[in-house]
XYZ file of C-alpha atoms in Angstrom:
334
model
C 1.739 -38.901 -12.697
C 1.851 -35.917 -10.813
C -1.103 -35.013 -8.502
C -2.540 -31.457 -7.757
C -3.132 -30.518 -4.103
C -3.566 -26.907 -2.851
C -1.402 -25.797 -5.800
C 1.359 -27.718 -5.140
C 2.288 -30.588 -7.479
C 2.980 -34.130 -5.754
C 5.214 -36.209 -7.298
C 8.184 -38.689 -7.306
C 11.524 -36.487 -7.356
C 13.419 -37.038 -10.383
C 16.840 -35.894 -11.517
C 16.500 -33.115 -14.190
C 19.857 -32.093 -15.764
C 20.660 -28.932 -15.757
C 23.163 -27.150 -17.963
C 25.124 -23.925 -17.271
C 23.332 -20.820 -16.969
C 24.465 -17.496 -16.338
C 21.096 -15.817 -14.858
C 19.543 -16.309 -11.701
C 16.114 -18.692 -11.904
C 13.104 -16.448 -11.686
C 11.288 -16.155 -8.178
C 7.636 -15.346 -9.212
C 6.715 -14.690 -5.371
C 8.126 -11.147 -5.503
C 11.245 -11.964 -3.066
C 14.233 -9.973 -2.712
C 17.514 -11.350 -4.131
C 20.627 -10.472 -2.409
C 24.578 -11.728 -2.588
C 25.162 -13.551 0.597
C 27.862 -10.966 3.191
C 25.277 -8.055 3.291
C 21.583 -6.608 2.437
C 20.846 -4.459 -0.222
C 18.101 -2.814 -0.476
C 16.272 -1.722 -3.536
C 13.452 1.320 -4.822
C 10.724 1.440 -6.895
C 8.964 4.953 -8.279
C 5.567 4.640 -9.229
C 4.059 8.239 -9.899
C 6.696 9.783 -8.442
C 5.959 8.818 -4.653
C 6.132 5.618 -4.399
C 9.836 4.203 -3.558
C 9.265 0.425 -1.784
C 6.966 -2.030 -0.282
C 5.839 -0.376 2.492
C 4.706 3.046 0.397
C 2.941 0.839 -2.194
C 0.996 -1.077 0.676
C -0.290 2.173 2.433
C -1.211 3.823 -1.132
C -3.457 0.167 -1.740
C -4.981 0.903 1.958
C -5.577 4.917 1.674
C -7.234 4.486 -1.806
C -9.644 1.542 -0.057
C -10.553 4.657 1.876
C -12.381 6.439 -1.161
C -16.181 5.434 -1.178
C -16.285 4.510 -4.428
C -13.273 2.411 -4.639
C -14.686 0.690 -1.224
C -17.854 0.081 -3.040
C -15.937 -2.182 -5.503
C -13.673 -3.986 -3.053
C -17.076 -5.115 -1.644
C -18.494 -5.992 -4.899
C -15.229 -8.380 -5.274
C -15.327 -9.587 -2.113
C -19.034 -10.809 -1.618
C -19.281 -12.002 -5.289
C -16.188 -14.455 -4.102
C -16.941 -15.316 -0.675
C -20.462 -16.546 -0.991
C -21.716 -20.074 0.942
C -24.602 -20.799 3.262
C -24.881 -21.508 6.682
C -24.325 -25.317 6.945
C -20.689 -24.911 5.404
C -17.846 -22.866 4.738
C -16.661 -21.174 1.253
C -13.874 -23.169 0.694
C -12.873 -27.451 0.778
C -10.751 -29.448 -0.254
C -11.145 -31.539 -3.605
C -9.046 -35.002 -3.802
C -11.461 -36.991 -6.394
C -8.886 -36.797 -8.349
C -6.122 -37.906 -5.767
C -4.867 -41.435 -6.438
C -4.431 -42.014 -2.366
C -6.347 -44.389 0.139
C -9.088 -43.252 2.079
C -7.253 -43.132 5.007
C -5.045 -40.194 3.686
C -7.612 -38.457 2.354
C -9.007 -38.298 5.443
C -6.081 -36.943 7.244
C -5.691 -34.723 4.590
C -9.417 -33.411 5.393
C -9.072 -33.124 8.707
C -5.997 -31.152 8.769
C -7.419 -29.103 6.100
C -10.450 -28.397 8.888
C -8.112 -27.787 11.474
C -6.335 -24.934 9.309
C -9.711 -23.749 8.846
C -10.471 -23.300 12.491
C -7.313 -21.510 13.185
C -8.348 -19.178 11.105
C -11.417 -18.943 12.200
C -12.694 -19.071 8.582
C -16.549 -19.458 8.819
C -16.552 -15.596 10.707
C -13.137 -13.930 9.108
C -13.104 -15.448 5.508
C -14.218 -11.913 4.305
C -11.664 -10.121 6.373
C -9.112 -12.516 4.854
C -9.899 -12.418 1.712
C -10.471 -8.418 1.938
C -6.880 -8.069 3.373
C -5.351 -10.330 -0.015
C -7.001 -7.915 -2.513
C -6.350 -5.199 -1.147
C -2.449 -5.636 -0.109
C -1.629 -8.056 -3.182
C 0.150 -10.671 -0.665
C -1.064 -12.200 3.134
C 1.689 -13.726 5.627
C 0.607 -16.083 8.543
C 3.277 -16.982 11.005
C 2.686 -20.863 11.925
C 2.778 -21.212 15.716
C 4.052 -24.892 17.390
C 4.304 -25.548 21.189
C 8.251 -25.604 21.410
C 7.873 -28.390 24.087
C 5.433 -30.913 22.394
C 6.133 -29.647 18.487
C 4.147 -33.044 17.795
C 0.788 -31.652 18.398
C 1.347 -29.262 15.146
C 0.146 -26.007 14.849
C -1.388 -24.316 17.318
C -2.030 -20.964 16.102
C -2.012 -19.080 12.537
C -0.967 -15.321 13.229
C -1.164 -12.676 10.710
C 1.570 -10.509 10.213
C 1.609 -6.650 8.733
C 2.829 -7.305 5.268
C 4.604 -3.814 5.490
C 6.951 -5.468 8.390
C 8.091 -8.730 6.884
C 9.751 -9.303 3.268
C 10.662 -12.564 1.652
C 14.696 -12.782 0.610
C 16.563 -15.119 -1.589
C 20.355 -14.712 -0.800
C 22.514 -16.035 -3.313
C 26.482 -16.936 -2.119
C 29.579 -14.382 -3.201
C 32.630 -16.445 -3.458
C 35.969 -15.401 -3.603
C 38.087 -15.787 -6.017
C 40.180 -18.197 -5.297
C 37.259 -20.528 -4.138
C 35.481 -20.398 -7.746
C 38.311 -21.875 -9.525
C 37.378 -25.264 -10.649
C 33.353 -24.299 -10.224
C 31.279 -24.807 -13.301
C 29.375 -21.561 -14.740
C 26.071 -22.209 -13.257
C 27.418 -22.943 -9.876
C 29.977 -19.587 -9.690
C 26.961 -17.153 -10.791
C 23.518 -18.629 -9.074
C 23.957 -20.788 -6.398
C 21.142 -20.039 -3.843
C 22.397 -19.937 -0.284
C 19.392 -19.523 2.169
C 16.039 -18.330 1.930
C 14.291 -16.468 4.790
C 11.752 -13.627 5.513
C 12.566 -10.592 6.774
C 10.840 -8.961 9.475
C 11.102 -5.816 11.253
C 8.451 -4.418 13.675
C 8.526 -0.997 12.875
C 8.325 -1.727 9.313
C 10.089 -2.089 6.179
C 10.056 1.489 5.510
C 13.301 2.162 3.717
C 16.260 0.129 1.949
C 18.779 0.021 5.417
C 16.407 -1.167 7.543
C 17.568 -4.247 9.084
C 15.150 -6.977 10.713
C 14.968 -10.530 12.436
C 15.341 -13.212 9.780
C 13.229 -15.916 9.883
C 13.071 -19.590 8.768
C 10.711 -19.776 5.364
C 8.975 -23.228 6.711
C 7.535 -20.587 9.924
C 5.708 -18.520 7.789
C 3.051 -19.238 5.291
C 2.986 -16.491 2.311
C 0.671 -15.941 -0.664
C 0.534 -13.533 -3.236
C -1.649 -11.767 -5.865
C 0.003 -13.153 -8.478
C 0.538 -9.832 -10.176
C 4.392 -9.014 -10.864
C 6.000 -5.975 -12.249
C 8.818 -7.605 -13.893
C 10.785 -4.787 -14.059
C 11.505 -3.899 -10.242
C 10.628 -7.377 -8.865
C 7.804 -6.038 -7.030
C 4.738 -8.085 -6.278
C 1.332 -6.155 -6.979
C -1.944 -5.766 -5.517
C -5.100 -6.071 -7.655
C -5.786 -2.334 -7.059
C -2.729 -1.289 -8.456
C -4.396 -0.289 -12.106
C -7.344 1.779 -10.021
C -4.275 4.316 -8.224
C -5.292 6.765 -11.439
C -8.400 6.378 -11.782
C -9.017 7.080 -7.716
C -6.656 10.104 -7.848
C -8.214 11.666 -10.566
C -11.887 10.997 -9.143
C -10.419 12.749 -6.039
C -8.987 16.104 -8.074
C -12.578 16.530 -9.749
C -14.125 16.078 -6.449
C -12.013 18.660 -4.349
C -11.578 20.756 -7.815
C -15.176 20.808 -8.111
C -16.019 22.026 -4.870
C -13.071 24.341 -4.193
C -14.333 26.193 -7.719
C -17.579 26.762 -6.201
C -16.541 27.728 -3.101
C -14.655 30.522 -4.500
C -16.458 31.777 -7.506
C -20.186 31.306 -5.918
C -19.597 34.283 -3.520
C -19.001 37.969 -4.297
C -16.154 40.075 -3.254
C -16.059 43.691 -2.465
C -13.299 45.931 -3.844
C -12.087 48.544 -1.059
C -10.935 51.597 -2.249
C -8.907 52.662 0.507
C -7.949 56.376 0.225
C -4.486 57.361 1.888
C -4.148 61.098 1.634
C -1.005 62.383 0.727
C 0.973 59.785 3.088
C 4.290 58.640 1.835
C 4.924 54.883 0.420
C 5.818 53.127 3.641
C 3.226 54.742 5.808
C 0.153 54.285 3.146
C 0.999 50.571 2.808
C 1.130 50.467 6.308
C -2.485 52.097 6.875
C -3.725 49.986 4.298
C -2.492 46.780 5.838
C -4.131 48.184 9.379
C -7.622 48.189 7.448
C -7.461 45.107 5.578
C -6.996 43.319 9.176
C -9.902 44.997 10.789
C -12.182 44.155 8.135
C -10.960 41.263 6.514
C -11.739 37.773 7.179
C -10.840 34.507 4.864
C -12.598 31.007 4.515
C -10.315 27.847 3.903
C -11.629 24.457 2.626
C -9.620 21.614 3.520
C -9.719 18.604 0.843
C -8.659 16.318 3.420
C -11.570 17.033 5.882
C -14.052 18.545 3.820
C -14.268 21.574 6.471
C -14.260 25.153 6.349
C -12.062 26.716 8.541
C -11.581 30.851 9.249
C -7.699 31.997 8.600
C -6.689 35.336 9.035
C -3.227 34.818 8.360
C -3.277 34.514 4.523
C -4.658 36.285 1.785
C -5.413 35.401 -1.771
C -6.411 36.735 -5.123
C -9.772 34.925 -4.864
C -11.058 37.590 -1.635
C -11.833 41.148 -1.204
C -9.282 43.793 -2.931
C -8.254 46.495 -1.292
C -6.539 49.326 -3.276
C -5.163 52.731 -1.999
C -6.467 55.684 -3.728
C -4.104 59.245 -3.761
C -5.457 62.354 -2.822
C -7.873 64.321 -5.118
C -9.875 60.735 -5.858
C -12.913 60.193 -4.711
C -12.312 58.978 -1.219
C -13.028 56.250 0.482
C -14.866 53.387 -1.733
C -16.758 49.615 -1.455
C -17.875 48.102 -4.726
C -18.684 44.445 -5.069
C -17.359 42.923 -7.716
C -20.347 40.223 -9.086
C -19.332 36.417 -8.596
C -18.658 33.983 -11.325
C-alpha cells in the first residue's frame, strides 16, 4: 500500500511494462522539452504582448500593483495563512503513516528544520504571496561542500524569471537507432536540469548555467495551458478584468479633464498677407498665448507641454481682410 507524504507517494518500486509509444510522457510541471545537441527556445502570445516566461511573470507582478487587484491577493492570502501565536500554519500529518515512531520523528524534525530555514513563522505570508502571484516558487538547497552530512544549511529563493526547468530528450543518429524499439528511438529522456541565467530568461537564445534538479526545490500553481506548455499563475484569468478597470479609470478621468474646461476660439486676422507669411504670423500668436495641460495615466499628474497641440484646446483661425478683425469667443465645455 502506498503511503502519502508531502505529495509524494511512498511505495515499493515495481516493474510496470510499458509498450511502444510514439509521444513524449506529459511533464505537468511546465518544463521545457528539448532534443539533446542544442536549446530551443519557444514563445507564447497572450494578448498580443506577451511572448515567454519572463513577460508573463512581470504582467502577474505589475497587475499586483493595481489597488484593487492587491486588495484581493490579500483577501487570498490571509484567508489561507491564518494560525495563532503558539504554532505555525502548516505540519506535518503521518497518522496515517504505517512507520515506527522513531521515523516519524525524524520525519518531524526535519520537517521543523525546513521550517526554520525558511523562516516560516515571520515569512509564510511573503511565501505564500510570492506562489500566487508568480504561479511557481524555486528554492535553491544549500549543503556545506566540506561536511555535506550536516544537510541543508540554507533554502535560497531564486527569481523565477532567471531559472527554467528543462527536460532534454536524446537525438540519435541514424545509424545508432537501428535495432531500437519505437518507444526508445522517439522518447528517451536524457537529463533533466534547471536553467538559470542571472540576467533573466528574457528571450528564446538566452543561454544559462544548468543545474542539477536534486539542488533546487520547485513548485507550481498547478495551472497549465496545455497548448504552449506554459505553467500559469492564479491571476492569469484577472489580466482582463485589471486592464479594462484601468481604461475606465484613465478614460474616465482623461474625458473630464478635457471636456470640463472651456476653450476660446481665436480669430486671428492676417490682413492681406500671402499663404506662407499668414501661417507663419498665426503660428507666432498661437505660441505667445497658448499653453497645453497633459495628464499622464501612468502618474496621475498634470504636466504643462508647449510642444504639442490638439483638437481638444483653443482654435485659432486666420480671418482675411474685410472680416471683422481680430476675435476671442469661448466655445462652452461639454
Amino acid at each position: 500500500m502506498a503511503n502519502q507524504l508531502f505529495g509524494f507517494s511512498l511505495e515499493r518500486a515495481k516493474k510496470v511494462p510499458k509498450g511502444p509509444s510514439f509521444v513524449q510522457k506529459d511533464n505537468m510541471d511546465g518544463s521545457q522539452p528539448i532534443v539533446g545537441g542544442g536549446y530551443y527556445g519557444y514563445s507564447v502570445d497572450f494578448d498580443g504582448t506577451v511572448r515567454n516566461d519572463y513577460e508573463l511573470i512581470s504582467r502577474y507582478r505589475e497587475m499586483v500593483l493595481q489597488p484593487e487587484c492587491d486588495s484581493a491577493v490579500d483577501d487570498i492570502v490571509n484567508e489561507t495563512i491564518c494560525g495563532n501565536f503558539d504554532n505555525v500554519p502548516v505540519e506535518v500529518e503521518l497518522s496515517n503513516l504505517k512507520q515506527s515512531e522513531k521515523i516519524k520523528k525524524l520525519i518531524r524534525d526535519e520537517f521543523d528544520t525546513i521550517l526554520r530555514l525558511l523562516d516560516f513563522d515571520n515569512r509564510s505570508y511573503e511565501i505564500f504571496r510570492r506562489w500566487y502571484v508568480d504561479g511557481r516558487l524555486f528554492y535553491h538547497k544549500v549543503i556545506d561542500p566540506d561536511n555535506p552530512k550536516l544537510g541543508l544549511t540554507e533554502l535560497r529563493y531564486v527569481d523565477p524569471r532567471k531559472i527554467r526547468k528543462v527536460t532534454e530528450y536524446d537525438q540519435k543518429r541514424p545509424e545508432q537507432l537501428r535495432g531500437l524499439d519505437l518507444n526508445t528511438q522517439l522518447t528517451q529522456k536524457s537529463a533533466e536540469y534547471f536553467l538559470y541565467n542571472p540576467k533573466g530568461l528574457k528571450n528564446s537564445t538566452n543561454q544559462g548555467i544548468k543545474i542539477a534538479a536534486d539542488s533546487i526545490s520547485y513548485c507550481h500553481s498547478g495551472i497549465q495551458d496545455l497548448n504552449k506548455n506554459m505553467t500559469l499563475s492564479h491571476l492569469h484569468k484577472a489580466i482582463k478584468a485589471v486592464n479594462q478597470l484601468r481604461m475606465i479609470e484613465d478614460s474616465l478621468v482623461i474625458y473630464r479633464l478635457s471636456r470640463a474646461p472651456e476653450r476660446r476660439i481665436f480669430y486671428i486676422d492676417v490682413g492681406n498677407l500671402p499663404k506662407n507669411k499668414a501661417e507663419q504670423y498665426l503660428r507666432e500668436v498661437m505660441g505667445r498665448y497658448r499653453n497645453k495641460l497633459v495628464y499622464d495615466a501612468n502618474t496621475g499628474e498634470i504636466k504643462d507641454d508647449k510642444k504639442f497641440m490638439s483638437m481638444l484646446e483653443d482654435f485659432w483661425l486666420p480671418r482675411r481682410e474685410g472680416g471683422r478683425g481680430t476675435e476671442i469667443t469661448t466655445l462652452p465645455g461639454g
